[in-house]
Coordinates of C-alpha atoms in Angstrom, one line a residue:
Chain A
M1 CA 110.9 63.8 100.7
T2 CA 110.5 65.3 104.0
K3 CA 113.8 67.1 103.9
F4 CA 112.4 70.3 105.7
S5 CA 110.2 70.5 108.8
E6 CA 106.4 71.3 108.5
R7 CA 106.9 74.6 109.7
A8 CA 109.7 75.5 107.1
Q9 CA 107.5 73.9 104.3
G10 CA 104.5 76.2 104.9
F11 CA 106.6 79.3 106.0
P12 CA 105.8 82.3 103.9
W13 CA 109.2 83.4 102.9
P14 CA 108.9 87.3 102.9
F15 CA 111.8 87.8 100.2
A16 CA 111.2 87.6 96.2
E17 CA 113.4 85.4 94.3
G18 CA 116.6 87.2 93.6
E19 CA 116.0 90.1 96.1
T20 CA 119.2 91.0 97.9
D21 CA 118.2 94.1 99.6
F22 CA 115.1 95.3 101.5
R23 CA 113.3 98.6 101.9
Y24 CA 109.6 99.1 103.2
S25 CA 107.3 99.4 100.3
V26 CA 103.3 99.0 99.8
N27 CA 103.9 95.5 98.9
V28 CA 100.4 94.2 98.6
E29 CA 99.0 91.6 96.3
P30 CA 95.6 89.7 95.9
A31 CA 95.0 87.1 98.6
R32 CA 94.2 83.5 98.0
V33 CA 97.2 82.9 95.4
R34 CA 99.6 79.9 96.2
R35 CA 103.2 80.9 96.2
T36 CA 106.0 78.3 95.9
T37 CA 109.1 78.7 97.8
A38 CA 112.4 76.7 98.1
T39 CA 110.9 74.6 100.7
G40 CA 107.3 74.1 99.6
G41 CA 104.5 76.9 99.4
W42 CA 101.8 79.0 101.1
G43 CA 99.0 81.5 100.5
E44 CA 96.1 79.6 98.7
H45 CA 93.6 80.3 101.5
L46 CA 92.8 83.5 103.4
V47 CA 93.2 81.6 106.9
D48 CA 96.4 79.4 107.2
L49 CA 95.5 76.7 109.8
G50 CA 99.2 75.6 109.6
G51 CA 99.7 71.9 109.9
S52 CA 99.6 69.7 113.1
D53 CA 100.2 72.9 115.1
Y54 CA 96.8 74.2 114.6
T55 CA 95.2 72.9 117.7
Q56 CA 98.4 73.8 119.8
L57 CA 98.2 77.3 118.5
M58 CA 94.4 77.9 119.1
Q59 CA 95.1 76.5 122.7
Q60 CA 97.9 79.2 123.0
R61 CA 95.7 81.7 121.8
R62 CA 92.7 80.9 124.1
E63 CA 94.9 80.8 127.2
V64 CA 96.2 84.3 126.4
I65 CA 92.4 85.6 125.8
A66 CA 91.5 84.1 129.1
A67 CA 94.3 85.4 131.1
H68 CA 94.3 88.9 129.5
P69 CA 90.7 90.0 128.6
E70 CA 92.3 93.6 127.9
R71 CA 93.7 92.1 124.5
R72 CA 90.1 92.5 123.2
R73 CA 89.1 96.1 122.6
V74 CA 85.9 97.1 120.9
L75 CA 84.9 100.8 120.7
P76 CA 81.3 101.6 120.9
G77 CA 79.5 101.4 117.6
M78 CA 81.8 98.4 116.3
E79 CA 79.4 95.6 117.2
M80 CA 78.0 95.2 113.6
A81 CA 81.5 95.2 112.3
C82 CA 82.3 92.3 114.4
W83 CA 79.5 90.3 113.2
D84 CA 80.4 91.2 109.6
L85 CA 84.0 89.9 110.4
L86 CA 82.6 86.6 111.9
L87 CA 80.4 85.8 109.1
Y88 CA 82.9 86.7 106.2
Y89 CA 85.6 84.5 108.0
L90 CA 83.3 81.6 108.8
R91 CA 82.0 81.5 105.3
D92 CA 85.6 81.8 103.8
M93 CA 86.8 78.8 106.0
A94 CA 83.9 76.5 105.3
A95 CA 84.6 77.1 101.5
A96 CA 88.3 76.7 102.0
Y97 CA 88.3 73.6 104.3
P98 CA 85.0 71.7 103.3
E99 CA 86.5 68.4 104.9
S100 CA 86.6 69.9 108.3
M101 CA 84.9 73.3 108.6
H102 CA 81.1 73.5 108.1
L103 CA 78.7 76.6 108.0
G104 CA 74.8 75.8 107.9
E105 CA 72.8 78.9 106.9
E106 CA 69.1 79.5 107.2
G107 CA 68.3 83.2 107.0
K108 CA 69.9 84.6 110.0
N109 CA 70.5 81.4 111.8
F110 CA 73.8 79.8 111.5
H111 CA 75.4 76.4 112.5
W112 CA 79.3 76.4 112.8
R113 CA 81.3 73.2 113.1
N114 CA 84.9 73.0 113.3
D115 CA 86.0 69.2 113.4
L116 CA 89.6 70.1 114.2
L117 CA 88.8 71.9 117.4
G118 CA 85.5 70.2 118.1
T119 CA 83.4 73.3 117.8
D120 CA 79.8 72.7 117.2
Q121 CA 77.7 76.0 117.7
A122 CA 74.5 77.4 116.5
F123 CA 73.8 81.2 116.6
T124 CA 71.8 83.9 115.2
F125 CA 73.3 86.8 113.3
G126 CA 73.5 90.1 115.3
Q127 CA 72.5 88.4 118.6
E128 CA 75.4 88.3 120.9
E129 CA 73.5 86.1 123.6
S130 CA 73.3 83.3 121.0
L131 CA 77.1 82.9 121.1
P132 CA 79.1 81.7 124.3
T133 CA 81.2 84.9 123.8
D134 CA 81.1 88.0 121.8
P135 CA 81.5 87.5 117.9
L136 CA 85.1 88.8 117.9
T137 CA 86.4 86.5 120.6
F138 CA 84.3 83.7 119.0
L139 CA 86.1 84.0 115.7
A140 CA 89.6 84.7 117.3
S141 CA 89.2 81.3 119.2
E142 CA 88.8 79.6 115.7
I143 CA 91.6 81.1 113.8
P144 CA 95.2 81.7 114.4
D145 CA 95.1 85.3 113.1
D146 CA 95.1 88.4 115.3
L147 CA 92.4 90.6 114.1
V148 CA 92.1 94.4 113.9
L149 CA 89.1 96.4 112.4
L150 CA 89.7 99.8 110.9
T151 CA 87.0 102.3 110.0
E152 CA 87.1 105.5 108.0
R153 CA 86.2 108.8 109.6
D154 CA 86.7 112.0 107.8
G155 CA 89.2 110.5 105.2
E156 CA 91.3 108.8 107.8
L157 CA 91.3 105.0 108.9
F158 CA 91.0 104.5 112.6
F159 CA 92.0 101.1 114.8
D160 CA 88.5 100.9 116.5
A161 CA 88.4 97.3 117.6
G162 CA 90.7 94.3 117.7
L163 CA 91.7 91.1 119.5
V164 CA 95.3 90.6 119.4
T165 CA 97.2 87.9 121.5
F166 CA 100.4 87.5 119.4
A167 CA 101.5 91.1 118.9
A168 CA 105.2 91.8 118.1
S169 CA 106.0 94.2 121.0
W170 CA 103.2 96.5 120.7
S171 CA 99.7 96.7 122.7
V172 CA 96.3 96.6 121.4
S173 CA 95.1 98.8 124.4
F174 CA 97.6 101.2 123.7
N175 CA 96.8 101.6 120.0
V176 CA 93.2 101.3 120.0
G177 CA 91.2 104.4 118.9
M178 CA 94.5 105.7 116.9
S179 CA 94.9 106.6 113.3
M180 CA 96.9 104.9 110.8
T181 CA 99.3 107.7 111.0
E182 CA 99.7 107.5 114.7
I183 CA 99.9 103.7 114.8
H184 CA 102.9 103.9 112.2
G185 CA 104.7 106.8 113.9
P186 CA 107.5 104.5 115.4
V187 CA 108.3 102.8 112.2
P188 CA 111.4 104.3 110.5
R189 CA 110.9 105.9 106.9
M190 CA 107.2 104.6 106.8
T191 CA 105.4 107.9 107.1
A192 CA 108.1 110.2 106.0
E193 CA 108.3 108.4 102.6
G194 CA 104.7 108.6 102.1
M195 CA 103.9 104.9 102.5
T196 CA 101.4 105.3 105.4
R197 CA 99.4 107.8 103.3
R198 CA 99.5 105.3 100.2
A199 CA 98.6 102.1 102.4
E200 CA 95.8 104.2 103.6
I201 CA 94.6 105.1 100.4
F202 CA 94.9 101.6 99.1
M203 CA 92.7 100.3 102.0
R204 CA 90.1 103.0 101.5
Q205 CA 89.9 102.0 97.8
L206 CA 89.3 98.0 98.5
Q207 CA 86.0 97.0 97.5
P208 CA 83.6 95.2 99.6
G209 CA 84.5 91.5 99.9
Q210 CA 88.2 92.1 98.2
A211 CA 90.9 90.7 100.1
Y212 CA 94.6 91.6 99.6
R213 CA 97.7 90.5 101.7
R214 CA 101.4 91.5 102.3
L215 CA 104.2 90.1 104.2
N216 CA 106.2 91.9 107.2
W217 CA 109.3 90.5 108.8
S218 CA 111.6 91.1 111.7
T219 CA 113.6 88.9 114.1
S220 CA 111.7 87.8 117.2
K221 CA 111.7 89.2 120.6
H222 CA 111.7 85.9 122.2
R223 CA 113.4 82.5 122.0
G224 CA 111.0 79.7 122.2
E225 CA 107.6 78.8 120.8
R226 CA 105.6 81.4 122.5
L227 CA 104.2 84.1 120.2
D228 CA 102.8 86.4 122.8
T229 CA 105.3 89.0 122.9
S230 CA 102.7 91.8 123.4
L231 CA 104.0 95.0 125.7
E232 CA 101.4 93.5 128.4
T233 CA 103.7 90.7 129.1
Y234 CA 107.2 92.4 128.4
R235 CA 108.5 91.3 131.6
E236 CA 108.0 87.8 130.9
W237 CA 110.1 87.9 127.8
E238 CA 112.3 91.1 127.9
S239 CA 115.4 89.0 129.1
E240 CA 115.2 86.2 126.3
I241 CA 117.2 88.1 123.6
P242 CA 119.7 89.6 125.9
Q243 CA 120.3 86.1 127.3
L244 CA 120.7 84.6 123.8
V245 CA 123.2 87.2 122.8
E246 CA 125.1 86.5 126.0
E247 CA 125.3 82.9 125.1
E248 CA 125.7 83.7 121.4
D249 CA 123.1 81.1 120.7
W250 CA 122.3 82.5 117.2
G251 CA 120.7 79.6 115.9
S252 CA 117.8 80.0 118.4
L253 CA 117.3 83.5 117.0
Q254 CA 113.9 83.4 115.1
L255 CA 112.9 85.0 112.0
R256 CA 109.5 86.3 112.7
N257 CA 107.1 86.7 109.7
E258 CA 103.6 88.2 109.6
L259 CA 101.3 87.1 106.7
Q260 CA 98.7 90.2 106.8
H261 CA 95.4 90.1 105.2
F262 CA 93.3 93.2 104.5
V263 CA 89.6 92.4 103.8
R264 CA 86.8 95.1 103.0
L265 CA 83.9 93.6 104.9
P266 CA 80.8 93.9 102.8
M267 CA 78.1 95.0 105.3
T268 CA 79.8 97.8 107.2
G269 CA 82.8 98.8 105.0
T270 CA 85.1 98.1 107.8
V271 CA 88.5 97.1 106.8
A272 CA 89.8 93.8 108.7
F273 CA 93.3 93.7 109.2
A274 CA 94.4 90.2 110.0
I275 CA 97.8 89.0 111.2
R276 CA 99.0 85.4 111.1
T277 CA 102.4 85.0 112.8
Y278 CA 105.3 82.4 111.6
I279 CA 108.6 81.9 113.5
L280 CA 111.5 79.9 112.1
P281 CA 114.8 79.6 113.9
L282 CA 118.1 80.6 112.1
A283 CA 119.4 77.3 112.8
E284 CA 116.6 75.8 110.5
I285 CA 117.1 78.7 107.8
R286 CA 120.8 77.8 107.6
E287 CA 119.8 74.2 106.5
I288 CA 118.1 75.8 103.3
P289 CA 120.7 77.3 101.1
E290 CA 118.5 79.6 99.0
W291 CA 117.0 81.2 102.1
R292 CA 120.3 81.3 104.2
D293 CA 122.2 83.1 101.5
Q294 CA 119.4 85.6 100.7
L295 CA 118.7 86.6 104.2
A296 CA 122.4 87.0 105.1
S297 CA 122.5 89.3 102.0
I298 CA 119.4 91.2 103.1
L299 CA 120.6 91.6 106.9
R300 CA 124.1 92.7 105.7
E301 CA 122.8 95.5 103.6
L302 CA 119.9 96.9 105.8
P303 CA 120.5 100.5 106.9
E304 CA 121.0 100.9 110.6
D305 CA 117.6 102.6 111.5
L306 CA 115.7 99.6 109.9
A307 CA 118.0 97.0 111.5
T308 CA 117.4 98.5 114.9
Y309 CA 113.6 98.7 114.3
K310 CA 113.7 95.0 113.0
G311 CA 115.4 93.9 116.2
F312 CA 119.1 92.8 115.1
G313 CA 120.9 96.0 115.0
D314 CA 123.2 95.2 117.9
F315 CA 124.1 91.8 116.6
R316 CA 124.1 92.0 112.8
E317 CA 127.5 90.8 112.2
E318 CA 127.2 87.8 114.4
I319 CA 124.0 86.5 112.6
V320 CA 125.3 87.2 109.3
D321 CA 128.5 85.2 110.1
Y322 CA 126.2 82.4 111.6
L323 CA 124.2 82.2 108.4
A324 CA 127.5 82.1 106.3
Q325 CA 129.0 79.1 108.2
P326 CA 128.1 75.7 107.0
A327 CA 125.7 73.9 109.4
D328 CA 127.8 70.7 109.5
S329 CA 131.1 72.5 110.9
M330 CA 129.4 73.6 114.1
G331 CA 129.1 70.1 115.5
Chain B
M1 CA 86.9 95.4 88.6
T2 CA 84.7 93.4 90.7
D3 CA 83.5 89.8 90.3
Q4 CA 80.7 88.9 88.0
R5 CA 78.1 86.6 88.8
R6 CA 74.8 85.2 87.4
L7 CA 71.5 86.1 89.2
R8 CA 68.1 84.9 88.7
V9 CA 65.2 87.4 88.3
T10 CA 62.3 86.3 90.6
E11 CA 60.1 89.2 90.3
V12 CA 59.4 92.4 88.0
R13 CA 57.1 94.9 89.4
S14 CA 55.9 98.1 88.0
L15 CA 56.3 100.8 90.9
C16 CA 54.9 103.6 88.6
P17 CA 55.1 104.6 85.1
E18 CA 58.6 103.9 83.6
I19 CA 59.9 102.5 86.9
R20 CA 60.3 98.7 87.5
Q21 CA 61.4 97.0 90.5
I22 CA 63.6 94.1 89.8
T23 CA 64.2 91.2 92.1
L24 CA 67.2 89.1 91.9
E25 CA 68.2 86.0 93.8
P26 CA 71.4 83.8 93.6
L27 CA 71.4 80.6 91.8
E28 CA 71.3 77.6 93.7
G29 CA 73.9 77.0 96.5
T30 CA 75.3 80.5 96.7
A31 CA 74.9 83.1 99.4
L32 CA 74.4 86.6 98.3
M33 CA 77.1 88.9 99.8
G34 CA 75.8 91.8 102.2
F35 CA 76.3 95.4 101.3
Q36 CA 76.6 98.7 102.8
P37 CA 73.6 101.0 102.5
G38 CA 73.9 103.1 99.2
S39 CA 75.9 100.6 97.4
H40 CA 75.1 99.6 93.8
L41 CA 75.0 96.7 91.5
I42 CA 76.2 96.7 88.0
L43 CA 73.9 94.9 85.6
H44 CA 74.9 93.7 82.1
A45 CA 72.0 95.0 80.0
G46 CA 72.4 93.8 76.5
E47 CA 75.6 95.7 75.2
H48 CA 75.4 98.1 78.2
R49 CA 76.8 97.9 81.8
N50 CA 74.7 100.1 84.2
A51 CA 74.7 100.8 87.8
Y52 CA 71.8 100.7 89.9
S53 CA 71.4 101.3 93.6
L54 CA 70.3 98.5 95.8
T55 CA 67.4 99.4 97.8
G56 CA 67.5 97.1 100.6
D57 CA 69.3 97.6 104.1
G58 CA 72.1 95.2 103.1
I59 CA 72.1 93.2 106.2
M60 CA 72.3 89.4 105.3
P61 CA 70.3 89.8 102.1
S62 CA 68.5 86.9 100.6
R63 CA 67.6 88.9 97.4
Y64 CA 68.7 92.1 95.8
T65 CA 66.3 94.7 94.5
V66 CA 66.8 97.5 92.2
S67 CA 64.5 100.0 90.8
V68 CA 65.0 100.8 87.1
L69 CA 63.8 104.1 85.4
K70 CA 63.4 103.7 81.7
R71 CA 65.3 106.6 80.5
N72 CA 65.3 106.3 76.5
D73 CA 64.4 103.7 74.1
D74 CA 67.7 102.2 73.2
G75 CA 69.7 102.4 76.6
G76 CA 70.3 99.8 79.2
S77 CA 67.3 100.7 81.1
A78 CA 65.3 100.1 78.3
W79 CA 66.8 96.7 77.6
L80 CA 66.1 95.7 81.3
H81 CA 62.5 96.8 80.9
Q82 CA 62.0 94.9 77.6
H83 CA 64.0 91.6 78.4
L84 CA 63.6 90.9 82.0
A85 CA 60.7 88.6 83.5
P86 CA 60.7 86.3 86.2
G87 CA 63.0 83.4 85.5
S88 CA 65.5 85.2 83.4
E89 CA 69.1 85.3 84.4
I90 CA 71.4 88.3 84.3
T91 CA 75.2 89.0 84.8
A92 CA 75.8 91.4 87.6
E93 CA 79.0 93.0 89.2
G94 CA 79.2 94.1 92.8
P95 CA 77.9 95.4 95.1
V96 CA 80.1 98.4 94.9
S97 CA 80.0 101.0 97.7
M98 CA 80.5 104.5 96.9
F99 CA 77.8 106.2 98.9
A100 CA 78.1 104.7 102.2
P101 CA 77.0 106.2 105.5
V102 CA 79.4 107.5 107.8
H103 CA 80.1 104.9 110.6
N104 CA 79.9 107.2 113.6
Q105 CA 77.2 109.6 112.4
Q106 CA 74.8 110.6 115.3
H107 CA 71.9 111.3 112.8
A108 CA 71.3 111.4 109.1
L109 CA 69.5 113.9 106.8
L110 CA 68.6 111.9 103.7
V111 CA 67.5 113.9 100.7
A112 CA 66.1 112.1 97.6
G113 CA 64.8 113.5 94.4
G114 CA 62.9 111.2 91.8
I115 CA 64.7 108.0 91.1
G116 CA 67.3 109.2 93.7
I117 CA 65.0 107.7 96.2
T118 CA 66.6 104.2 95.7
P119 CA 70.0 104.8 97.6
V120 CA 68.1 106.8 100.2
L121 CA 65.6 104.1 100.9
S122 CA 68.6 101.8 101.4
H123 CA 70.0 104.2 104.0
A124 CA 66.8 104.6 105.7
S125 CA 66.1 101.0 106.0
A126 CA 69.5 100.2 107.4
L127 CA 69.2 103.1 110.0
A128 CA 65.8 101.8 110.9
A129 CA 67.0 98.2 111.3
L130 CA 69.7 99.3 113.6
Q131 CA 67.5 101.5 115.4
K132 CA 69.1 104.7 114.6
S133 CA 67.5 108.2 113.8
A134 CA 67.0 109.8 110.3
E135 CA 65.1 112.5 108.6
V136 CA 64.2 112.0 105.1
I137 CA 63.1 114.7 102.5
Y138 CA 61.6 113.1 99.3
A139 CA 61.0 115.3 96.3
Y140 CA 58.9 113.6 93.4
K141 CA 56.5 114.2 90.6
P142 CA 53.1 113.2 91.8
H143 CA 52.6 110.5 89.4
R144 CA 56.2 109.1 89.9
A145 CA 56.2 108.6 93.7
A146 CA 58.4 105.4 93.6
H147 CA 58.8 103.6 97.0
V148 CA 56.7 106.3 98.7
D149 CA 54.6 103.8 100.7
Q150 CA 57.6 101.8 101.8
L151 CA 59.4 105.1 102.8
R152 CA 56.5 106.3 104.8
E153 CA 56.3 103.1 106.8
I154 CA 59.9 103.3 107.6
C155 CA 59.7 106.8 108.6
H156 CA 57.0 105.7 111.2
S157 CA 60.0 104.4 113.1
A158 CA 60.8 106.0 116.3
G159 CA 63.5 108.9 115.7
F160 CA 62.5 109.3 111.9
R161 CA 60.8 112.0 110.2
L162 CA 59.6 112.6 106.5
T163 CA 59.0 115.6 104.4
E164 CA 57.5 115.2 101.0
V165 CA 57.7 117.8 98.5
T166 CA 56.2 117.9 94.8
S167 CA 57.8 120.8 93.4
A168 CA 61.3 122.4 93.0
G169 CA 60.4 125.4 95.0
N170 CA 59.0 123.5 97.9
C171 CA 62.1 121.2 97.7
R172 CA 64.4 124.3 98.1
K173 CA 62.0 125.6 101.0
A174 CA 62.2 122.1 102.7
L175 CA 66.1 122.1 102.3
R176 CA 66.4 125.6 104.0
D177 CA 64.0 124.6 106.7
R178 CA 65.4 121.2 107.5
M179 CA 69.1 121.7 106.8
S180 CA 69.0 124.6 109.5
D181 CA 67.4 122.2 112.1
Q182 CA 69.6 118.9 112.4
P183 CA 71.3 117.8 115.7
V184 CA 75.1 118.2 115.9
G185 CA 76.8 115.2 114.9
S186 CA 74.6 114.9 111.8
H187 CA 75.6 113.8 108.3
A188 CA 73.6 114.7 105.2
Y189 CA 73.2 112.7 102.1
V190 CA 71.5 113.6 98.6
C191 CA 70.8 111.7 95.6
G192 CA 68.8 113.5 92.8
P193 CA 69.2 115.7 89.7
M194 CA 71.8 118.0 89.2
S195 CA 69.7 121.1 90.3
M196 CA 68.9 119.4 93.6
L197 CA 72.6 118.6 94.2
E198 CA 73.3 122.2 93.8
S199 CA 70.5 123.5 96.0
F200 CA 71.7 121.1 98.6
L201 CA 75.3 122.2 98.7
E202 CA 74.4 125.9 98.5
I203 CA 71.8 125.8 101.3
G204 CA 74.0 123.3 103.2
A205 CA 77.0 125.8 103.1
A206 CA 74.7 128.7 104.0
A207 CA 73.4 126.7 106.9
G208 CA 76.9 126.1 108.1
W209 CA 77.4 122.3 107.2
P210 CA 81.1 121.6 106.7
E211 CA 81.8 120.1 103.2
Y212 CA 82.9 116.8 104.8
R213 CA 79.5 116.3 106.2
L214 CA 77.6 116.7 103.0
H215 CA 77.5 113.4 100.7
L216 CA 76.6 113.3 97.1
E217 CA 75.5 110.6 95.0
R218 CA 75.5 111.6 91.4
F219 CA 73.6 109.9 88.5
E220 CA 73.9 112.6 85.9
A221 CA 77.0 114.8 85.4
P222 CA 77.0 118.5 83.8
E223 CA 77.8 119.3 80.3
L224 CA 81.6 119.5 79.9
D225 CA 83.6 122.1 78.1
P226 CA 85.1 120.5 74.9
G227 CA 88.6 121.7 75.9
E228 CA 91.6 122.0 73.7
E229 CA 93.7 119.5 71.9
F230 CA 96.7 118.1 73.6
A231 CA 99.5 115.4 73.3
L232 CA 99.0 112.0 74.9
R233 CA 101.6 109.2 75.4
V234 CA 101.3 105.8 76.5
S235 CA 104.3 104.6 78.5
G236 CA 106.2 101.9 76.3
S237 CA 104.6 102.9 73.1
P238 CA 106.8 104.8 70.6
E239 CA 103.9 107.1 69.0
D240 CA 102.4 110.3 70.5
L241 CA 98.6 110.4 70.3
R242 CA 96.6 113.5 69.8
V243 CA 93.4 114.2 72.0
P244 CA 91.2 116.2 69.8
V245 CA 88.7 119.0 71.1
G246 CA 85.6 117.6 72.4
V247 CA 87.2 114.0 72.5
S248 CA 88.0 112.3 75.8
I249 CA 91.3 110.5 76.5
L250 CA 89.5 107.4 77.1
E251 CA 87.9 107.6 73.5
T252 CA 91.5 108.3 72.2
L253 CA 92.8 105.3 73.9
E254 CA 90.1 103.2 72.5
S255 CA 90.4 104.3 68.9
A256 CA 94.2 103.6 69.2
G257 CA 93.4 99.9 70.1
Y258 CA 93.8 100.1 74.0
S259 CA 91.3 98.5 76.3
V260 CA 90.5 100.6 79.5
P261 CA 88.0 99.5 82.0
N262 CA 85.3 101.9 82.1
M263 CA 81.5 102.4 82.9
C264 CA 79.7 105.7 83.3
R265 CA 82.0 107.7 81.2
Q266 CA 81.2 110.8 82.9
G267 CA 83.5 110.9 85.8
V268 CA 81.3 109.5 88.5
C269 CA 81.8 105.6 88.9
G270 CA 85.6 105.8 89.3
Q271 CA 86.4 102.6 86.9
C272 CA 88.6 104.4 84.3
Q273 CA 91.3 105.5 86.8
I274 CA 94.7 105.5 85.1
S275 CA 98.2 106.1 86.5
V276 CA 99.8 109.3 85.2
R277 CA 103.6 109.2 84.8
S278 CA 104.0 112.7 83.8
A279 CA 101.9 115.8 82.5
G280 CA 102.6 119.3 81.7
S281 CA 99.3 120.1 83.4
L282 CA 96.1 118.1 84.4
E283 CA 92.6 119.4 84.6
H284 CA 90.7 117.0 86.8
R285 CA 86.8 117.0 86.0
D286 CA 85.7 113.9 87.8
Y287 CA 83.8 113.5 91.1
V288 CA 85.7 110.5 92.2
L289 CA 89.2 111.6 93.4
T290 CA 89.7 113.7 96.4
E291 CA 91.0 117.2 96.3
E292 CA 94.3 115.7 97.9
E293 CA 94.7 112.9 95.3
K294 CA 93.9 115.4 92.4
A295 CA 96.7 117.8 93.6
A296 CA 99.1 114.7 93.8
G297 CA 98.4 114.1 90.2
G298 CA 99.3 110.5 90.4
S299 CA 96.2 109.3 88.5
L300 CA 93.4 110.6 86.2
M301 CA 89.8 109.7 85.4
V302 CA 90.4 109.5 81.5
C303 CA 86.6 109.7 80.5
V304 CA 86.5 113.4 81.6
S305 CA 89.8 114.7 82.6
R306 CA 92.2 116.4 80.3
G307 CA 95.7 118.0 80.4
T308 CA 98.8 119.0 78.3
D309 CA 101.5 116.6 77.2
V310 CA 100.1 113.7 79.4
E311 CA 102.0 110.4 79.6
V312 CA 99.9 107.5 81.0
A313 CA 100.7 103.9 82.2
L314 CA 98.2 101.4 81.2

């Protein structure tokens, strides 16, 4: 049965069964646990390669890195943390995907092979000149996740390094160096209701090697397949949603979902924050009765400030109506 | 709770009377996880679970080393001394990091007393490996100078300085002397007996060190006041428990048949943290929660802390 598209089958649906309203919460759970959904399932691995779109995704990522070197920001003193991150993820991927990913280890010498992308690279831990790029760029070219590194100083977590190509209308250059509280300032209710603080305490208590995850959803800021809606390229995508609204093309509006992982890296204690972005158009969601009904109920109920922040405050009624109409009556 | 794994003992070496260095390697086909300097490993020693500082630098380790001081005849350390030999296997948890270096420190002052040398050696090795600077004060009894040769060698690195002292009086003198002469941006770390930690805090404060730049690793805790009897309720359970004078919440829960993760039972390790639903008052006596967390009252280290009319969620 291939009733649903590949991306719908692997889409990490962000709402629990029976959930009919949404508020922010510190919704964290252990990583690497498979969840089943109305269409399939997700979540058994730390890194989700996706399906047949993996190579296309990585192509998109590599193009953004090449065109926008400023998407990589690494503050001084974060070099070791980048190596810690690289090694953690390569070891994880070799264990998760033994049929296509391989990591040979001998002391500080490694040999990484990714058969899907054709990567074949030997390197020495800690020696940047043994890699074709720095370790953060190397890893970001192998996995679809955006990567942020947080370090603890005087009881607060700071965004001290990152390589982010698929930001949901934010900028790594703007945010680097900020504290968790500063970064979450624009999110309605988040800091005022104590969630930023609790999330921070949670991340500080993660033990070395432990990995947790959460989901974070919104409506997308763009129409097509592109995932790069960073503030750096604002001019390229700013007109897409106004145009969609003008055309009342609600089926092309996409639910954008982030599968976020938190890992305490063992050697440096740095918290890695990895963001894997998924998009699914409402036209496809409308074909899935459980998802359609639940999303309509959640969108209808959401308070104004959250609806605005999540991107659909101006056309909430229209998309709720769209989801309520049976797909076949639209012709 | 961290994951458990089996490790193989590859070497047991006597460093000085009563202190043995145990080298552990992974079983075939597994890599050891790296660790932050100052981390510890929890070893299952007979019926005991004891924490021991890892002495290596933590960068891509191929083996773990711990140094075990035999404390008495029937504890976990005695069990390790008696049972471990090359080839034996042991269950370990961790590494757990609770005494990590501050990531952006400009310089470190490391102070060790006796077996407290173990996490300090780890910090010093990592700083030397990363070509950073540090100063070390090591106080020891002359016949028990574990790791002193290794430490001297590390302190030959550029940017390092070592002061060795062999009496409590000289230790206070060295603390006064060295704590008043560190560069701006330094953080100071101490691991040693209670009296040394107190001197470190007192002399550090007098020398103008802000509290957040002073870091303590405790391996013993002071005697606690037995406290008063109070009522304890477990959410979802109909009956009230009484916590008697001189008995902990942890012990009370255990006698009532509840199972609570725990290890040090003296407010140091952080494993027995329990959510508090409500309380008339709370008396936090642990070294784990921050002042802010204690004030918020959301949780309690049940091995040492007390209160009145406490309701906990298990």
